């Protein structure tokens, strides 16, 4: 129907005044696609479809009723054809969808049903046509559709007739009646129906039954709108980010004000939002029950209950007045009936608790809504934990990449040190005259050896580039630092290219110092390749040598090598081993996997312990890399 109307240019009906050149001077224009949804597009849509501000209006005359009657007769004649655009134009001008033709004795819906015009019937139903209206012969549009063999139209008219009650029943129990088999109503039963036997519930039900048909229709329409609002609100909450909703101010939603309704009705519609799930479900069940009674024409039942309820209310009022006056209440004597009522109430409460404990028993609407809300909250919490898990995984991935980069650069530094360790130059200020002869004997000794001068099996002594200081008591030759083209360029370049860890690990910029110190210890060997072997040293020389080798300097951030004799040089801390880093990394990954598994299995109690274990593991990982402090 909507597609047919759109293809026939029905949009020009809603925007008649906008398309009329005579009304362009009013300043109103159609919203552009680039305009904002709020408030530009929202106001335009409300004015176009709700307020009908741009629809063509007939000039006001004294015979408006005659004009409306004439338009309704034209509609009565037009619905037998398939021209939807003409009928929509007549309806927009004021034709009545439920117009009863005085001469033919039927309504436009009877004519459309008899002609088999399903789209016309759908359009009339949108404008309020009643599928249950009888003509002069006592037949409904459904009867004419079945007589003409239009079974699809007949079924659609039945669905339209029971649309309100079907929607209410589907909201409570998720099922719709089978209209094809004659089932037109489904009255859900509350699992704790004993609560509905209270005096307030009985009084409310009697007031509902005493309403006129017109007031009952308005109440049913308002409840229908409230059901639609609650379902829409539930869908909106399920699609929002709950972590941001918690921080925002929460406002209780309710139905918007309808300008066509009175202020009393608008207030009553908005008060429906204050009903909890159980109260609203009770109201819906009462409306369904009374709608079925009114549809079938059944008389009111329970007149005796009404009398008893009135008498009990009067007695309660008298007893309250007597108690206020501090007078003896001789009339209110405990009777067997009161005892029976108390026993029945306690039994009903016990039965309710038993029913709530049974998994296969009936489930109340309140319990269902509580479980549903808990499920929505759990899903929101799971999404938040998944986001935290993704952040931790990204951080762990960055840590692994940094670790691999450091390992590769460390291996490159080892290779460079192995290649250039014997390309050192002698300096006269670090050696004495007693060692010149031994150094002069080195070329012949090296030339006579066919093997490499770097023998891993012999355990050579370490070469300390910056740490050894010449002591008077030592007569051994001290090795020179790396030349300018080797020591400074290679090591400083490598240290400057090292990446930095994330802030969570508190990685210091003095990492190059720790890596250089570790390089010196790993490349140390027990023997020296020079002629002055450690066997010639006495214990004092050995101690002095050890002291000299233990002195090391801390490289500055700009890559310069400080003077070895600086008294405030701080020792470089030892880097953790690769096995420790891998073990801590695997522990962090394992804890994150446990948190993910707990989230997937809905183990809410495990979220906090798993998060604490992740925090402890990350803290232990950060503790492996201590900061280096220098004294100035």
Coordinates of C-alpha atoms in Angstrom, one line a residue:
X1 CA 0.0 0.0 0.0
X2 CA 2.7 2.5 0.9
X3 CA 4.7 1.6 -2.2
X4 CA 1.6 2.1 -4.4
X5 CA 0.9 5.5 -2.8
X6 CA 4.5 6.6 -3.2
X7 CA 4.5 5.6 -6.8
X8 CA 1.3 7.6 -7.5
X9 CA 2.8 10.8 -6.1
X10 CA 1.1 10.7 -2.7
X11 CA 3.9 12.8 -1.2
X12 CA 2.5 15.9 -3.0
X13 CA -0.6 15.6 -0.8
X14 CA 1.4 16.0 2.4
X15 CA 3.5 18.8 0.9
X16 CA 0.8 20.6 -1.1
X17 CA 1.5 24.0 0.4
X18 CA 5.2 23.6 0.0
X19 CA 4.8 22.9 -3.7
X20 CA 2.2 25.6 -4.3
X21 CA 4.0 28.7 -5.9
X22 CA 1.5 31.0 -4.1
X23 CA 2.6 29.9 -0.7
X24 CA 6.4 30.2 -1.3
X25 CA 6.3 33.6 0.2
X26 CA 5.5 32.1 3.6
X27 CA 9.1 31.2 4.2
X28 CA 8.5 27.5 4.9
X29 CA 10.7 25.2 3.0
X30 CA 11.4 21.4 2.9
X31 CA 14.2 20.1 4.9
X32 CA 17.4 19.3 3.0
X33 CA 19.4 16.0 3.3
X34 CA 22.3 18.0 4.8
X35 CA 20.2 19.4 7.6
X36 CA 20.6 18.1 11.1
X37 CA 18.1 15.5 12.4
X38 CA 17.5 17.6 15.5
X39 CA 15.8 20.0 15.3
X40 CA 15.4 20.7 11.6
X41 CA 14.3 17.3 10.2
X42 CA 12.4 16.3 13.4
X43 CA 10.3 19.5 13.3
X44 CA 9.6 19.1 9.6
X45 CA 8.5 15.5 10.0
X46 CA 6.3 16.4 12.9
X47 CA 4.7 19.3 11.0
X48 CA 4.2 17.2 7.9
X49 CA 2.7 14.0 9.2
X50 CA 1.4 14.8 12.7
X51 CA 0.2 18.4 12.5
X52 CA -0.6 18.2 8.7
X53 CA 0.7 21.7 8.3
X54 CA 1.3 21.4 4.5
X55 CA -1.9 19.6 3.5
X56 CA -4.4 21.3 1.2
X57 CA -7.2 22.9 3.3
X58 CA -10.6 23.8 1.9
X59 CA -11.8 27.3 2.6
X60 CA -14.0 27.6 5.7
X61 CA -17.6 27.9 4.8
X62 CA -20.9 27.7 6.7
X63 CA -21.8 24.4 5.1
X64 CA -18.7 22.5 6.2
X65 CA -20.8 19.6 7.3
X66 CA -22.4 19.4 3.9
X67 CA -18.9 19.5 2.3
X68 CA -17.6 16.7 4.6
X69 CA -20.7 14.6 3.8
X70 CA -20.2 15.2 0.1
X71 CA -16.5 14.1 0.3
X72 CA -17.5 11.0 2.3
X73 CA -20.0 10.1 -0.5
X74 CA -17.2 10.5 -3.1
X75 CA -15.0 8.3 -1.0
X76 CA -17.8 5.7 -0.8
X77 CA -17.9 5.6 -4.5
X78 CA -14.1 5.7 -5.1
X79 CA -13.1 2.7 -2.9
X80 CA -14.5 0.2 -5.3
X81 CA -11.7 1.1 -7.7
X82 CA -8.0 0.7 -7.3
X83 CA -7.1 4.4 -7.3
X84 CA -5.5 4.8 -3.9
X85 CA -4.2 8.3 -4.6
X86 CA -7.8 9.7 -5.0
X87 CA -9.0 8.1 -1.8
X88 CA -6.0 9.4 0.1
X89 CA -6.7 12.9 -1.2
X90 CA -10.4 12.7 -0.2
X91 CA -9.4 11.4 3.3
X92 CA -6.9 14.3 3.7
X93 CA -9.6 16.8 2.8
X94 CA -11.9 15.5 5.6
X95 CA -13.8 12.5 4.3
X96 CA -14.9 10.1 7.0
X97 CA -13.6 6.5 6.8
X98 CA -16.6 5.2 8.9
X99 CA -19.2 7.1 6.9
X100 CA -22.5 5.3 6.9
X101 CA -24.3 5.9 3.6
X102 CA -27.9 6.6 4.4
X103 CA -29.3 5.4 1.1
X104 CA -27.1 2.3 0.5
X105 CA -26.9 1.4 4.2
X106 CA -23.2 0.5 4.4
X107 CA -19.7 2.0 4.9
X108 CA -16.8 2.5 2.5
X109 CA -15.1 -0.6 4.0
X110 CA -18.1 -2.8 3.1
X111 CA -17.8 -1.6 -0.5
X112 CA -14.1 -2.2 -0.7
X113 CA -14.4 -5.6 0.9
X114 CA -17.2 -6.6 -1.5
X115 CA -15.0 -5.5 -4.5
X116 CA -11.9 -7.2 -3.2
X117 CA -9.8 -4.1 -2.9
X118 CA -7.3 -5.1 -0.2
X119 CA -5.2 -1.9 -0.5
X120 CA -8.3 0.3 -0.2
X121 CA -9.4 -1.7 2.9
X122 CA -5.9 -1.3 4.4
X123 CA -6.0 2.5 3.7
X124 CA -9.4 2.9 5.3
X125 CA -8.3 0.9 8.4
X126 CA -5.3 3.2 8.8
X127 CA -7.8 6.1 8.9
X128 CA -9.9 4.4 11.6
X129 CA -12.4 2.2 9.7
X130 CA -13.9 -0.4 11.9
X131 CA -13.9 -4.0 10.4
X132 CA -16.6 -5.0 12.8
X133 CA -19.2 -2.5 11.7
X134 CA -22.5 -4.0 10.5
X135 CA -24.5 -2.7 7.6
X136 CA -28.2 -2.5 7.2
X137 CA -28.4 -6.3 6.7
X138 CA -26.3 -7.0 9.8
X139 CA -23.2 -8.2 7.8
X140 CA -19.6 -7.1 8.5
X141 CA -16.9 -6.4 5.9
X142 CA -15.4 -9.8 6.7
X143 CA -18.7 -11.5 5.7
X144 CA -18.7 -9.7 2.3
X145 CA -15.0 -10.6 1.7
X146 CA -15.7 -14.3 2.4
X147 CA -18.8 -14.3 0.2
X148 CA -16.8 -12.8 -2.7
X149 CA -14.0 -15.4 -2.3
X150 CA -11.5 -12.9 -1.1
X151 CA -10.1 -15.0 1.8
X152 CA -6.8 -13.1 2.1
X153 CA -8.7 -9.9 2.5
X154 CA -11.0 -11.5 5.1
X155 CA -8.1 -12.8 7.1
X156 CA -6.4 -9.4 7.0
X157 CA -9.6 -7.7 8.2
X158 CA -9.8 -10.1 11.1
X159 CA -6.2 -9.4 12.1
X160 CA -7.0 -5.6 11.9
X161 CA -10.1 -6.1 14.1
X162 CA -8.1 -7.9 16.8
X163 CA -4.8 -6.0 16.4
X164 CA -4.9 -4.3 19.8
X165 CA -5.6 -7.5 21.8
X166 CA -3.2 -9.5 19.8
X167 CA -0.4 -7.0 20.5
X168 CA -1.1 -7.0 24.2
X169 CA -1.2 -10.8 24.4
X170 CA 2.1 -11.0 22.4
X171 CA 3.7 -8.6 24.8
X172 CA 2.9 -10.8 27.8
X173 CA 3.3 -14.3 26.6
X174 CA 4.9 -14.0 23.1
X175 CA 2.0 -15.8 21.4
X176 CA -0.8 -14.6 19.1
X177 CA -4.3 -16.2 18.8
X178 CA -5.0 -18.5 15.9
X179 CA -7.8 -16.6 14.1
X180 CA -8.1 -19.1 11.3
X181 CA -9.3 -21.8 13.8
X182 CA -11.6 -19.4 15.7
X183 CA -9.3 -18.4 18.6
X184 CA -9.5 -14.7 18.9
X185 CA -8.3 -14.1 22.4
X186 CA -5.4 -15.3 24.6
X187 CA -5.7 -14.4 28.3
X188 CA -2.4 -15.1 30.0
X189 CA -2.5 -16.3 33.6
X190 CA -0.2 -15.0 36.3
X191 CA 1.9 -17.6 38.1
X192 CA 1.2 -15.9 41.5
X193 CA -2.5 -15.2 40.7
X194 CA -3.3 -15.2 44.4
X195 CA -1.9 -11.7 44.6
X196 CA -4.7 -10.5 42.3
X197 CA -7.3 -11.5 44.9
X198 CA -6.5 -8.4 47.0
X199 CA -9.1 -5.8 47.7
X200 CA -7.3 -3.1 45.7
X201 CA -7.0 -5.4 42.7
X202 CA -10.7 -6.3 42.9
X203 CA -11.7 -2.7 43.2
X204 CA -9.6 -1.7 40.2
X205 CA -11.0 -4.5 38.1
X206 CA -14.6 -3.5 39.0
X207 CA -13.8 0.1 38.0
X208 CA -12.5 -1.1 34.7
X209 CA -15.6 -3.1 34.0
X210 CA -17.8 -0.2 34.9
X211 CA -16.3 2.0 32.2
X212 CA -18.2 2.9 29.1
X213 CA -17.2 1.4 25.8
X214 CA -15.7 4.8 24.7
X215 CA -13.6 5.2 27.8
X216 CA -12.5 1.6 27.7
X217 CA -11.4 2.1 24.1
X218 CA -9.3 5.1 25.1
X219 CA -7.7 3.3 28.0
X220 CA -6.9 0.3 25.7
X221 CA -5.4 2.6 23.1
X222 CA -3.2 4.3 25.8
X223 CA -2.0 0.9 27.1
X224 CA -1.2 -0.1 23.5
X225 CA 0.9 3.0 23.1
X226 CA 2.6 2.3 26.5
X227 CA 3.5 -1.3 25.3
X228 CA 5.0 0.1 22.2
X229 CA 7.0 2.6 24.2
X230 CA 8.3 0.0 26.6
X231 CA 9.4 -2.3 23.8
X232 CA 11.1 0.5 22.0
X233 CA 12.9 1.6 25.2
X234 CA 14.1 -2.0 25.8
X235 CA 15.5 -2.2 22.2
X236 CA 17.2 1.2 22.7
X237 CA 18.8 0.1 26.0
X238 CA 20.0 -3.1 24.4
X239 CA 21.9 -1.2 21.6
X240 CA 23.5 1.5 23.7
X241 CA 26.9 1.6 25.5
X242 CA 26.1 1.0 29.1
X243 CA 29.4 2.3 30.4
X244 CA 28.4 5.8 29.2
X245 CA 24.8 5.4 30.3
X246 CA 25.8 4.9 33.9
X247 CA 27.6 8.2 34.1
X248 CA 24.7 10.1 32.4
X249 CA 21.7 11.5 34.2
X250 CA 18.8 8.9 34.0
X251 CA 15.3 10.3 33.3
X252 CA 12.2 8.2 33.7
X253 CA 10.6 8.0 30.2
X254 CA 6.9 8.3 29.5
X255 CA 4.6 8.8 26.6
X256 CA 4.8 12.2 24.9
X257 CA 2.0 14.7 25.1
X258 CA -0.6 14.4 22.3
X259 CA -2.1 17.8 21.5
X260 CA -5.3 16.1 20.3
X261 CA -6.0 14.6 23.8
X262 CA -7.2 16.4 26.9
X263 CA -4.7 17.3 29.7
X264 CA -6.4 14.7 31.9
X265 CA -5.9 11.9 29.4
X266 CA -2.3 13.0 28.7
X267 CA -1.5 12.8 32.5
X268 CA -3.1 9.4 32.7
X269 CA -1.1 8.2 29.7
X270 CA 2.1 9.4 31.3
X271 CA 1.3 7.8 34.7
X272 CA 1.3 4.4 33.0
X273 CA 5.1 4.6 32.9
X274 CA 5.2 4.5 36.7
X275 CA 3.7 1.0 36.8
X276 CA 6.2 -1.8 37.5
X277 CA 6.3 -4.9 35.4
X278 CA 3.9 -6.9 37.7
X279 CA 1.4 -4.0 38.0
X280 CA 1.4 -3.3 34.2
X281 CA 1.0 -7.0 33.4
X282 CA -2.0 -7.2 35.7
X283 CA -3.6 -4.2 34.0
X284 CA -3.0 -5.7 30.6
X285 CA -4.6 -9.0 31.6
X286 CA -7.6 -7.2 33.0
X287 CA -8.0 -5.3 29.7
X288 CA -7.8 -8.5 27.7
X289 CA -10.4 -10.2 29.9
X290 CA -12.8 -7.3 29.8
X291 CA -12.3 -6.8 26.0
X292 CA -13.2 -10.5 25.5
X293 CA -16.3 -10.0 27.7
X294 CA -17.4 -6.9 25.8
X295 CA -16.8 -8.5 22.4
X296 CA -18.8 -11.6 23.3
X297 CA -21.5 -9.5 25.0
X298 CA -21.3 -11.4 28.4
X299 CA -22.9 -9.7 31.4
X300 CA -20.9 -8.6 34.4
X301 CA -20.1 -11.3 36.9
X302 CA -19.4 -11.2 40.6
X303 CA -22.2 -8.9 41.9
X304 CA -22.0 -10.7 45.2
X305 CA -18.3 -10.0 45.5
X306 CA -19.1 -6.3 44.9
X307 CA -21.5 -6.2 47.8
X308 CA -19.1 -8.1 50.1
X309 CA -16.3 -5.7 49.1
X310 CA -18.4 -2.7 49.8
X311 CA -19.5 -4.0 53.2
X312 CA -15.9 -4.9 54.2
X313 CA -14.7 -1.4 53.2
X314 CA -17.4 0.2 55.4
X315 CA -16.5 -2.0 58.3
X316 CA -12.8 -1.1 58.0
X317 CA -13.6 2.6 57.9
X318 CA -15.7 2.2 61.1
X319 CA -12.9 0.3 62.9
X320 CA -10.4 3.0 61.9
X321 CA -12.6 5.7 63.3
X322 CA -13.1 3.8 66.5
X323 CA -9.3 3.4 67.0
X324 CA -8.7 7.0 66.3
X325 CA -11.2 8.0 69.0
X326 CA -9.4 5.6 71.5
X327 CA -12.6 3.8 72.1
X328 CA -13.1 0.1 72.6
X329 CA -13.7 -1.7 69.4
X330 CA -16.5 -4.1 70.4
X331 CA -17.7 -4.8 66.9
X332 CA -14.3 -6.0 65.4
X333 CA -14.1 -9.5 67.0
X334 CA -11.7 -12.0 65.5
X335 CA -13.8 -14.6 63.7
X336 CA -13.1 -18.0 62.1
X337 CA -13.4 -16.4 58.7
X338 CA -10.5 -14.0 59.4
X339 CA -8.4 -16.9 60.6
X340 CA -9.2 -18.8 57.4
X341 CA -8.2 -15.8 55.3
X342 CA -4.9 -15.5 57.1
X343 CA -4.2 -19.2 56.7
X344 CA -5.1 -19.0 53.0
X345 CA -2.8 -16.0 52.6
X346 CA 0.1 -17.7 54.2
X347 CA -0.5 -20.8 52.2
X348 CA -0.6 -18.8 49.0
X349 CA 2.7 -17.1 50.0
X350 CA 4.3 -20.5 50.6
X351 CA 3.0 -21.8 47.3
X352 CA 4.4 -18.7 45.6
X353 CA 7.8 -19.4 47.0
X354 CA 7.6 -23.0 46.0
X355 CA 6.6 -22.0 42.5
X356 CA 9.5 -19.6 42.2
X357 CA 11.9 -22.3 43.3
X358 CA 10.7 -24.8 40.7
X359 CA 12.5 -24.4 37.4
X360 CA 9.7 -26.0 35.3
X361 CA 6.9 -24.1 37.0
X362 CA 5.1 -21.0 35.7
X363 CA 7.2 -17.8 35.5
X364 CA 5.8 -14.5 36.4
X365 CA 6.2 -11.4 34.2
X366 CA 8.0 -9.7 37.0
X367 CA 10.5 -12.5 37.3
X368 CA 10.9 -12.6 33.5
X369 CA 11.6 -8.8 33.4
X370 CA 14.1 -9.1 36.3
X371 CA 16.0 -11.9 34.5
X372 CA 15.8 -9.9 31.3
X373 CA 17.3 -6.8 32.9
X374 CA 19.9 -8.9 34.6
X375 CA 20.8 -10.4 31.3
X376 CA 21.1 -7.0 29.6
X377 CA 23.3 -5.8 32.5
X378 CA 25.5 -8.9 32.2
X379 CA 25.9 -8.5 28.4
X380 CA 26.9 -4.9 29.0
X381 CA 29.4 -6.0 31.6
X382 CA 30.7 -8.7 29.2
X383 CA 31.2 -6.1 26.5
X384 CA 33.1 -3.9 28.8
X385 CA 35.3 -6.7 29.9
X386 CA 35.9 -7.7 26.3
X387 CA 37.0 -4.2 25.6
X388 CA 39.4 -4.3 28.5
X389 CA 40.6 -7.7 27.3
X390 CA 41.2 -6.2 23.8
X391 CA 43.2 -3.3 25.3
X392 CA 45.3 -5.7 27.4
X393 CA 45.9 -7.9 24.3
X394 CA 47.0 -4.9 22.3
X395 CA 49.4 -3.8 25.1
X396 CA 50.7 -7.4 25.4
X397 CA 51.2 -7.5 21.6
X398 CA 53.2 -4.2 21.7
X399 CA 55.3 -5.6 24.6
X400 CA 56.1 -8.7 22.6
X401 CA 57.1 -6.7 19.5
X402 CA 59.4 -4.5 21.7
X403 CA 60.9 -7.6 23.2
X404 CA 61.6 -9.1 19.8
X405 CA 63.2 -5.9 18.7
X406 CA 65.4 -5.7 21.7
X407 CA 66.5 -9.3 21.3
X408 CA 67.4 -8.8 17.7
X409 CA 69.3 -5.6 18.4
X410 CA 71.1 -7.3 21.3
X411 CA 72.2 -10.1 19.1
X412 CA 73.4 -7.5 16.5
X413 CA 75.4 -5.8 19.2
X414 CA 77.0 -9.1 20.2
X415 CA 78.1 -9.8 16.7
X416 CA 79.5 -6.3 16.3
X417 CA 81.5 -6.6 19.6
X418 CA 82.8 -10.0 18.5
X419 CA 84.0 -8.6 15.2
X420 CA 85.6 -5.5 16.6
X421 CA 86.9 -6.5 20.0
X422 CA 90.5 -7.1 18.8
X423 CA 90.7 -4.0 16.7
X424 CA 91.7 -1.8 19.6
X425 CA 94.4 0.7 19.6
X426 CA 97.1 1.2 22.3
X427 CA 97.5 4.4 24.2
X428 CA 100.7 5.4 26.0
X429 CA 98.8 7.0 28.9
X430 CA 97.2 3.7 29.8
X431 CA 100.4 1.5 29.5
X432 CA 103.9 1.6 31.1
X433 CA 107.3 0.9 29.6
X434 CA 107.4 -2.7 31.0
X435 CA 104.6 -3.7 28.7
X436 CA 105.9 -2.4 25.4
X437 CA 108.0 -5.4 24.8
X438 CA 105.1 -7.8 25.4
X439 CA 102.9 -5.8 23.0
X440 CA 105.7 -5.8 20.4
X441 CA 105.8 -9.6 20.6
X442 CA 102.1 -9.9 19.7
X443 CA 102.3 -9.7 15.9
X444 CA 104.6 -12.6 15.7
X445 CA 102.5 -14.6 18.1
X446 CA 99.4 -13.9 16.2
X447 CA 101.0 -14.5 12.9
X448 CA 102.1 -17.9 14.0
X449 CA 98.6 -19.1 15.0
X450 CA 96.5 -20.6 12.4
X451 CA 93.3 -20.5 14.6
X452 CA 91.1 -17.5 15.2
X453 CA 92.2 -15.2 18.0
X454 CA 88.7 -15.4 19.6
X455 CA 88.6 -18.8 21.2
X456 CA 85.3 -19.5 22.9
X457 CA 86.6 -22.7 24.6
X458 CA 89.6 -21.0 26.3
X459 CA 87.4 -18.6 28.3
X460 CA 89.0 -15.2 27.5
X461 CA 89.1 -12.3 29.9
X462 CA 86.5 -9.6 29.3
X463 CA 87.4 -6.4 27.5
X464 CA 86.0 -3.4 29.4
X465 CA 85.7 -0.5 27.1
X466 CA 85.2 2.2 29.7
X467 CA 85.5 0.7 33.1
X468 CA 89.1 0.0 33.8
X469 CA 91.3 2.6 35.5
X470 CA 95.1 2.4 35.8
X471 CA 96.3 1.8 39.4
X472 CA 99.9 2.2 40.6
X473 CA 100.1 -1.3 42.0
X474 CA 99.2 -2.9 38.8
X475 CA 101.9 -3.6 36.3
X476 CA 99.7 -5.3 33.8
X477 CA 98.8 -3.7 30.5
X478 CA 95.3 -2.0 30.4
X479 CA 93.3 -2.4 27.2
X480 CA 92.3 0.7 25.3
X481 CA 88.7 1.8 24.7
X482 CA 87.0 1.4 21.3
X483 CA 88.3 3.8 18.7
X484 CA 86.1 6.7 17.7
X485 CA 84.9 5.0 14.5
X486 CA 84.0 1.8 16.4
X487 CA 83.1 2.3 20.1
X488 CA 81.1 5.6 19.8
X489 CA 79.5 5.2 16.4
X490 CA 78.4 1.6 16.7
X491 CA 77.2 1.6 20.2
X492 CA 75.7 5.0 20.3
X493 CA 73.9 4.5 17.0
X494 CA 72.4 1.2 18.3
X495 CA 71.4 2.7 21.6
X496 CA 69.7 5.7 19.9
X497 CA 67.7 3.4 17.6
X498 CA 66.3 1.4 20.5
X499 CA 62.5 1.9 20.9
X500 CA 60.9 2.7 24.2
X501 CA 58.5 0.5 26.1
X502 CA 55.0 1.7 27.1
X503 CA 54.6 3.8 30.2
X504 CA 53.1 0.9 32.1
X505 CA 56.6 -0.8 32.3
X506 CA 58.4 2.4 33.4
X507 CA 61.2 1.8 30.9
X508 CA 64.1 4.2 31.5
X509 CA 66.0 5.9 28.8
X510 CA 69.2 4.5 30.3
X511 CA 68.4 1.1 28.8
X512 CA 71.4 1.4 26.6
X513 CA 73.6 1.5 29.7
X514 CA 72.2 -1.8 31.1
X515 CA 72.4 -3.5 27.7
X516 CA 76.1 -2.5 27.3
X517 CA 76.9 -3.7 30.9
X518 CA 75.3 -7.0 30.1
X519 CA 77.2 -7.2 26.9
X520 CA 80.5 -6.8 28.7
X521 CA 79.6 -9.6 31.1
X522 CA 78.4 -12.1 28.5
X523 CA 81.5 -11.6 26.3
X524 CA 83.9 -12.1 29.2
X525 CA 86.4 -15.0 29.1
X526 CA 88.7 -16.4 31.8
X527 CA 91.9 -16.0 29.7
X528 CA 93.5 -13.0 27.9
X529 CA 95.0 -13.4 24.4
X530 CA 97.9 -11.2 25.4
X531 CA 101.2 -12.5 26.8
X532 CA 100.5 -11.2 30.3
X533 CA 98.3 -14.0 31.5
X534 CA 96.5 -14.0 34.8
X535 CA 98.9 -16.7 36.1
X536 CA 101.6 -14.1 36.6
X537 CA 99.5 -12.0 38.9
X538 CA 99.7 -12.1 42.6
X539 CA 96.5 -12.0 44.8
X540 CA 96.8 -8.3 45.3
X541 CA 97.0 -7.7 41.6
X542 CA 94.0 -9.9 41.1
X543 CA 92.0 -8.0 43.6
X544 CA 93.0 -4.7 42.1
X545 CA 92.1 -6.0 38.6
X546 CA 88.7 -7.1 39.8
X547 CA 88.1 -3.7 41.3
X548 CA 89.2 -2.0 38.2
X549 CA 86.9 -4.1 36.0
X550 CA 84.0 -3.5 38.4
X551 CA 84.2 0.2 37.7
X552 CA 81.9 1.2 34.9
X553 CA 80.3 4.4 33.6
X554 CA 76.7 5.3 32.8
X555 CA 76.2 6.6 29.2
X556 CA 74.3 9.8 29.0
X557 CA 71.2 10.3 26.8
X558 CA 73.0 12.1 24.1
X559 CA 75.2 9.2 23.3
X560 CA 78.5 10.6 24.7
X561 CA 80.9 8.5 26.7
X562 CA 81.8 10.1 30.1
X563 CA 85.2 10.2 31.6
X564 CA 86.2 6.9 33.4
X565 CA 87.5 8.8 36.4
X566 CA 84.2 10.5 37.2
X567 CA 83.5 9.8 40.9
X568 CA 79.7 9.8 40.6
X569 CA 79.3 7.1 38.0
X570 CA 76.5 4.7 38.9
X571 CA 76.7 1.0 38.2
X572 CA 74.5 -0.4 35.5
X573 CA 71.8 -2.8 36.6
X574 CA 71.6 -6.2 35.1
X575 CA 68.8 -6.8 32.5
X576 CA 66.4 -9.7 33.2
X577 CA 67.0 -12.9 31.3
X578 CA 64.9 -13.8 28.2
X579 CA 63.4 -16.8 30.1
X580 CA 62.1 -14.5 32.9
X581 CA 60.5 -12.1 30.4
X582 CA 58.9 -15.0 28.4
X583 CA 57.6 -16.6 31.6
X584 CA 56.0 -13.4 32.8
X585 CA 54.6 -12.7 29.4
X586 CA 53.1 -16.2 29.3
X587 CA 51.6 -15.6 32.8
X588 CA 50.0 -12.4 31.6
X589 CA 48.5 -14.1 28.5
X590 CA 47.3 -17.0 30.7
X591 CA 45.5 -14.7 33.1
X592 CA 43.9 -12.8 30.2
X593 CA 42.7 -16.1 28.7
X594 CA 41.2 -17.1 32.1
X595 CA 39.3 -13.8 32.2
X596 CA 38.0 -14.3 28.6
X597 CA 36.9 -17.8 29.4
X598 CA 35.1 -16.6 32.6
X599 CA 33.4 -13.9 30.5
X600 CA 32.3 -16.4 27.9
X601 CA 31.0 -18.8 30.6
X602 CA 29.1 -16.0 32.4
X603 CA 31.2 -16.6 35.6
X604 CA 30.7 -13.1 37.0
X605 CA 32.4 -14.0 40.3
X606 CA 35.6 -14.7 38.5
X607 CA 35.9 -11.2 36.9
X608 CA 37.6 -9.4 39.9
X609 CA 40.0 -12.2 40.8
X610 CA 41.1 -12.6 37.2
X611 CA 41.6 -8.9 36.8
X612 CA 43.7 -8.8 40.0
X613 CA 45.9 -11.6 38.7
X614 CA 46.4 -9.7 35.5
X615 CA 47.4 -6.6 37.4
X616 CA 49.8 -8.5 39.6
X617 CA 51.4 -10.2 36.6
X618 CA 51.8 -6.9 34.8
X619 CA 53.3 -5.4 37.9
X620 CA 55.8 -8.3 38.2
X621 CA 56.7 -7.8 34.5
X622 CA 57.4 -4.1 35.2
X623 CA 59.5 -5.0 38.2
X624 CA 61.9 -6.9 35.9
X625 CA 63.1 -3.6 34.4
X626 CA 64.3 -1.4 37.3
X627 CA 65.0 2.3 36.7
X628 CA 68.7 3.5 36.7
X629 CA 69.3 6.6 38.9
X630 CA 72.4 8.7 38.3
X631 CA 73.9 11.1 40.8
X632 CA 75.0 14.5 39.5

